[in-house]
Coordinates of C-alpha atoms in Angstrom, one line a residue:
X105 CA 89.0 23.4 153.9
X106 CA 87.9 20.0 154.2
X107 CA 84.6 19.3 156.2
X108 CA 86.8 17.1 158.3
X109 CA 89.4 20.0 159.7
X110 CA 86.4 22.3 159.5
X111 CA 84.7 19.9 162.2
X112 CA 87.4 20.2 164.2
X113 CA 88.1 23.4 164.2
X114 CA 84.6 24.7 165.7
X115 CA 84.9 22.8 169.1
X116 CA 88.7 24.8 169.4
X117 CA 87.1 27.8 168.6
X118 CA 84.4 27.7 171.1
X119 CA 87.3 26.4 173.7
X120 CA 89.1 29.6 172.8
X121 CA 86.1 31.9 173.3
X122 CA 85.6 30.3 176.8
X123 CA 89.2 30.7 177.6
X124 CA 89.3 34.6 176.5
X125 CA 85.9 35.1 178.4
X126 CA 87.0 33.7 181.5
X127 CA 90.4 35.6 181.4
X128 CA 88.4 38.6 181.1
X129 CA 86.3 38.0 183.9
X130 CA 88.8 37.6 185.9
X131 CA 91.0 40.7 184.5
X132 CA 87.6 42.8 185.7
X133 CA 86.7 41.3 188.9
X134 CA 89.4 39.4 190.3
X135 CA 89.2 37.5 193.3
X136 CA 90.9 39.4 196.1
X137 CA 93.9 37.6 197.6
X138 CA 94.0 36.2 201.7
X139 CA 90.9 37.8 203.8
X140 CA 89.9 40.8 202.5
X141 CA 86.1 42.0 202.4
X142 CA 84.8 44.2 199.5
X143 CA 81.9 45.4 198.6
X144 CA 79.4 43.2 195.9
X145 CA 80.9 42.5 192.5
X146 CA 77.9 43.7 190.8
X147 CA 75.3 46.6 193.0
X148 CA 72.8 47.8 190.6
X149 CA 70.6 50.1 191.3
X150 CA 68.5 50.6 194.4
X151 CA 64.8 49.0 194.6
X152 CA 61.7 49.1 196.3
X153 CA 62.1 45.7 198.9
X154 CA 58.6 44.9 198.0
X155 CA 58.3 41.1 199.2
X156 CA 61.9 40.0 199.1
X157 CA 62.3 41.0 203.1
X158 CA 60.0 40.3 205.5
X159 CA 59.5 40.9 209.5
X160 CA 59.7 38.0 211.2
X161 CA 58.5 38.7 214.4
X162 CA 58.5 42.0 216.7
X163 CA 57.7 43.4 220.0
X164 CA 58.5 46.5 222.2
X165 CA 58.4 47.3 225.8
X166 CA 58.1 50.4 227.7
X167 CA 61.4 50.8 229.5
X168 CA 61.4 54.3 230.7
X169 CA 59.4 57.3 231.7
X170 CA 59.3 58.1 227.9
X171 CA 61.6 55.2 226.4
X172 CA 60.6 51.9 224.7
X173 CA 62.8 49.4 223.9
X174 CA 61.8 48.0 220.3
X175 CA 63.4 44.3 218.4
X176 CA 62.6 43.0 215.3
X177 CA 64.0 40.1 213.0
X178 CA 64.4 40.5 209.3
X179 CA 64.2 37.8 207.6
X180 CA 65.9 37.5 203.4
X181 CA 62.8 34.8 201.5
X182 CA 64.9 34.6 198.6
X183 CA 66.9 31.5 198.2
X184 CA 69.8 33.0 196.1
X185 CA 69.2 36.5 196.6
X186 CA 71.0 38.6 199.2
X187 CA 69.9 42.2 200.1
X188 CA 72.7 44.6 200.7
X189 CA 72.0 48.4 202.2
X190 CA 68.3 47.9 203.3
X191 CA 67.2 51.5 204.3
X192 CA 64.2 50.6 207.3
X193 CA 62.6 52.5 209.7
X194 CA 61.6 52.1 213.3
X195 CA 58.1 52.8 214.1
X196 CA 56.0 53.7 217.6
X197 CA 51.7 53.5 216.6
X198 CA 48.9 54.0 218.2
X199 CA 45.9 52.2 218.8
X200 CA 44.7 53.0 215.4
X201 CA 48.0 52.3 213.8
X202 CA 49.0 56.1 213.1
X203 CA 52.9 56.9 213.5
X204 CA 53.3 58.2 217.2
X205 CA 56.6 58.5 216.4
X206 CA 59.3 57.2 213.5
X207 CA 63.4 57.2 213.9
X208 CA 65.1 58.1 210.6
X209 CA 66.3 55.9 208.0
X210 CA 69.1 53.1 209.1
X211 CA 70.7 50.9 206.7
X212 CA 71.3 46.9 207.0
X213 CA 74.6 46.4 205.7
X214 CA 73.6 42.6 204.5
X215 CA 70.5 40.3 205.4
X216 CA 71.9 37.0 203.5
X217 CA 69.6 34.3 202.1
X218 CA 67.0 32.8 204.7
X219 CA 68.9 34.5 208.0
X220 CA 66.9 36.3 210.1
X221 CA 69.0 39.8 211.3
X222 CA 68.0 41.1 214.3
X223 CA 67.0 45.0 214.4
X224 CA 66.3 46.8 217.4
X225 CA 66.0 50.4 218.9
X226 CA 65.4 52.5 222.0
X227 CA 62.5 55.1 221.1
X228 CA 62.3 58.3 222.6
X229 CA 58.6 59.7 223.0
X230 CA 57.5 63.0 224.1
X231 CA 55.7 63.4 227.2
X232 CA 52.1 63.7 226.0
X233 CA 52.2 60.8 223.7
X234 CA 53.8 58.3 225.6
X235 CA 50.4 57.3 226.5
X236 CA 49.1 56.5 223.2
X237 CA 51.8 54.1 222.3
X238 CA 50.1 50.6 221.2
X239 CA 52.3 49.0 218.7
X240 CA 55.1 48.8 216.7
X241 CA 56.4 48.2 213.3
X242 CA 59.2 48.1 211.1
X243 CA 58.8 49.7 207.3
X244 CA 61.4 48.9 204.7
X245 CA 62.6 51.3 202.2
X246 CA 65.1 50.3 199.3
X247 CA 68.0 47.7 198.9
X248 CA 70.1 46.2 196.2
X249 CA 69.4 43.0 195.5
X250 CA 72.9 41.1 194.8
X251 CA 74.8 37.6 194.7
X252 CA 76.5 35.7 197.9
X253 CA 79.9 35.7 197.0
X254 CA 81.1 32.5 199.6
X255 CA 85.1 34.5 199.3
X256 CA 84.0 37.5 200.2
X257 CA 84.2 37.9 204.5
X258 CA 81.1 40.8 203.6
X259 CA 78.9 38.1 203.0
X260 CA 79.5 35.8 206.3
X261 CA 76.7 36.0 209.1
X262 CA 77.6 38.3 211.7
X263 CA 74.1 37.2 213.6
X264 CA 74.9 35.2 216.8
X265 CA 73.5 33.9 220.0
X266 CA 75.4 35.4 222.8
X267 CA 76.7 34.3 226.4
X268 CA 75.7 36.7 229.3
X269 CA 78.9 38.0 231.0
X270 CA 77.6 36.7 234.4
X271 CA 74.3 36.4 236.0
X272 CA 72.2 39.3 235.5
X273 CA 74.7 41.3 233.9
X274 CA 74.0 43.6 231.2
X275 CA 77.4 42.2 229.0
X276 CA 77.1 40.1 226.3
X277 CA 80.2 37.9 225.5
X278 CA 80.3 37.2 221.6
X279 CA 81.1 34.1 220.8
X280 CA 84.7 33.8 219.2
X281 CA 85.6 33.7 215.6
X282 CA 88.9 33.3 215.6
X283 CA 90.3 32.6 212.2
X284 CA 93.8 31.9 210.4
X285 CA 93.9 35.4 209.7
X286 CA 92.6 38.6 209.8
X287 CA 90.0 40.1 207.2
X288 CA 90.8 43.4 206.1
X289 CA 88.2 45.7 204.5
X290 CA 85.5 45.6 207.1
X291 CA 84.5 47.8 209.7
X292 CA 81.9 47.5 212.4
X293 CA 78.9 50.0 212.4
X294 CA 77.7 49.0 215.6
X295 CA 75.6 46.2 216.8
X296 CA 72.0 45.2 217.4
X297 CA 70.1 43.3 220.1
X298 CA 66.9 41.8 220.4
X299 CA 65.1 40.9 223.7
X300 CA 63.0 38.0 224.3
X301 CA 60.9 36.7 227.3
X302 CA 60.8 33.8 229.0
X303 CA 57.8 32.4 226.6
X304 CA 60.5 33.3 223.9
X305 CA 58.6 36.2 222.7
X306 CA 60.2 39.4 221.4
X307 CA 59.7 42.2 223.8
X308 CA 61.9 44.8 222.3
X309 CA 65.8 45.5 221.5
X310 CA 68.3 48.4 221.2
X311 CA 71.2 49.3 218.9
X312 CA 74.4 49.6 220.7
X313 CA 77.7 51.0 219.7
X314 CA 80.5 48.2 218.7
X315 CA 84.2 48.6 217.8
X316 CA 85.7 45.7 218.5
X317 CA 87.5 43.0 215.7
X318 CA 84.7 40.4 215.4
X319 CA 84.3 41.9 211.2
X320 CA 87.7 41.1 211.0
X321 CA 87.5 37.8 212.5
X322 CA 89.9 38.0 214.7
X323 CA 87.9 38.4 218.1
X324 CA 88.3 36.3 221.2
X325 CA 86.4 37.8 224.7
X326 CA 84.6 41.1 223.3
X327 CA 81.9 41.7 225.1
X328 CA 78.1 43.9 224.0
X329 CA 76.5 45.8 226.6
X330 CA 73.0 46.7 227.2
X331 CA 71.8 49.6 228.4
X332 CA 67.7 49.4 227.9
X333 CA 67.2 45.6 228.5
X334 CA 63.3 45.2 229.4
X335 CA 63.3 43.8 232.8
X336 CA 61.1 40.7 231.5
X337 CA 64.1 39.7 229.3
X338 CA 65.2 35.8 229.5
X339 CA 69.2 37.3 228.8
X340 CA 69.9 33.7 227.5
X341 CA 67.2 34.4 224.5
X342 CA 68.9 37.2 223.5
X343 CA 70.0 37.7 219.6
X344 CA 72.4 40.1 218.4
X345 CA 74.1 41.1 215.3
X346 CA 77.2 42.9 214.5
X347 CA 77.1 45.3 211.6
X348 CA 79.6 44.6 209.5
X349 CA 80.2 46.7 205.7
X350 CA 82.9 47.6 203.4
X351 CA 84.4 50.9 204.8

């Protein structure tokens, strides 16, 4: 083979290798047609959260004889990695930082890079221990770090600032998110509300049931109803997240 033909053959072989690699990637991980939510393409083992996620704000209020409304905003500090199925535990603390009561671990379906995800719960305390509650914290467990997939509805933002559905009403209207087609593959796993007072400080939160069409992208009028809103809540400042996951 002459040197000139050899020189031309090298780029041709490289191009063929790139085409074959691209074809394999498409075959192994095809991009779904339409609007279909699926699990992330590459999900490694669950790892300790460490410093990738943080609590940006948190707060709590007593809302009944032995009930406390607790809320937090979890922020993903990574510029390029999303936190998938993160486990967290919400805890009420005494004045020395000891745990008065801790809820069972729960899962946050997705925290996107740079986003602040509302997390809330109403925590019941034994009557003889309610007076000792002096603080609240959110403890992280494990997560799966995954690359965002812009084509995948699983990686959409489902945290919003809703509109109160009437003066003083505990119902919050979700902003419409009507798309050209309904997305498949995602199911709602409830919603979380975080409450603020008139000064903007987080004063509580709660988790509520939700089974509407927000995850499918075909919502145009769904409401989420609060049950344990602290009396000093400014409804206009309430933040909400619909938890959407595959399944």
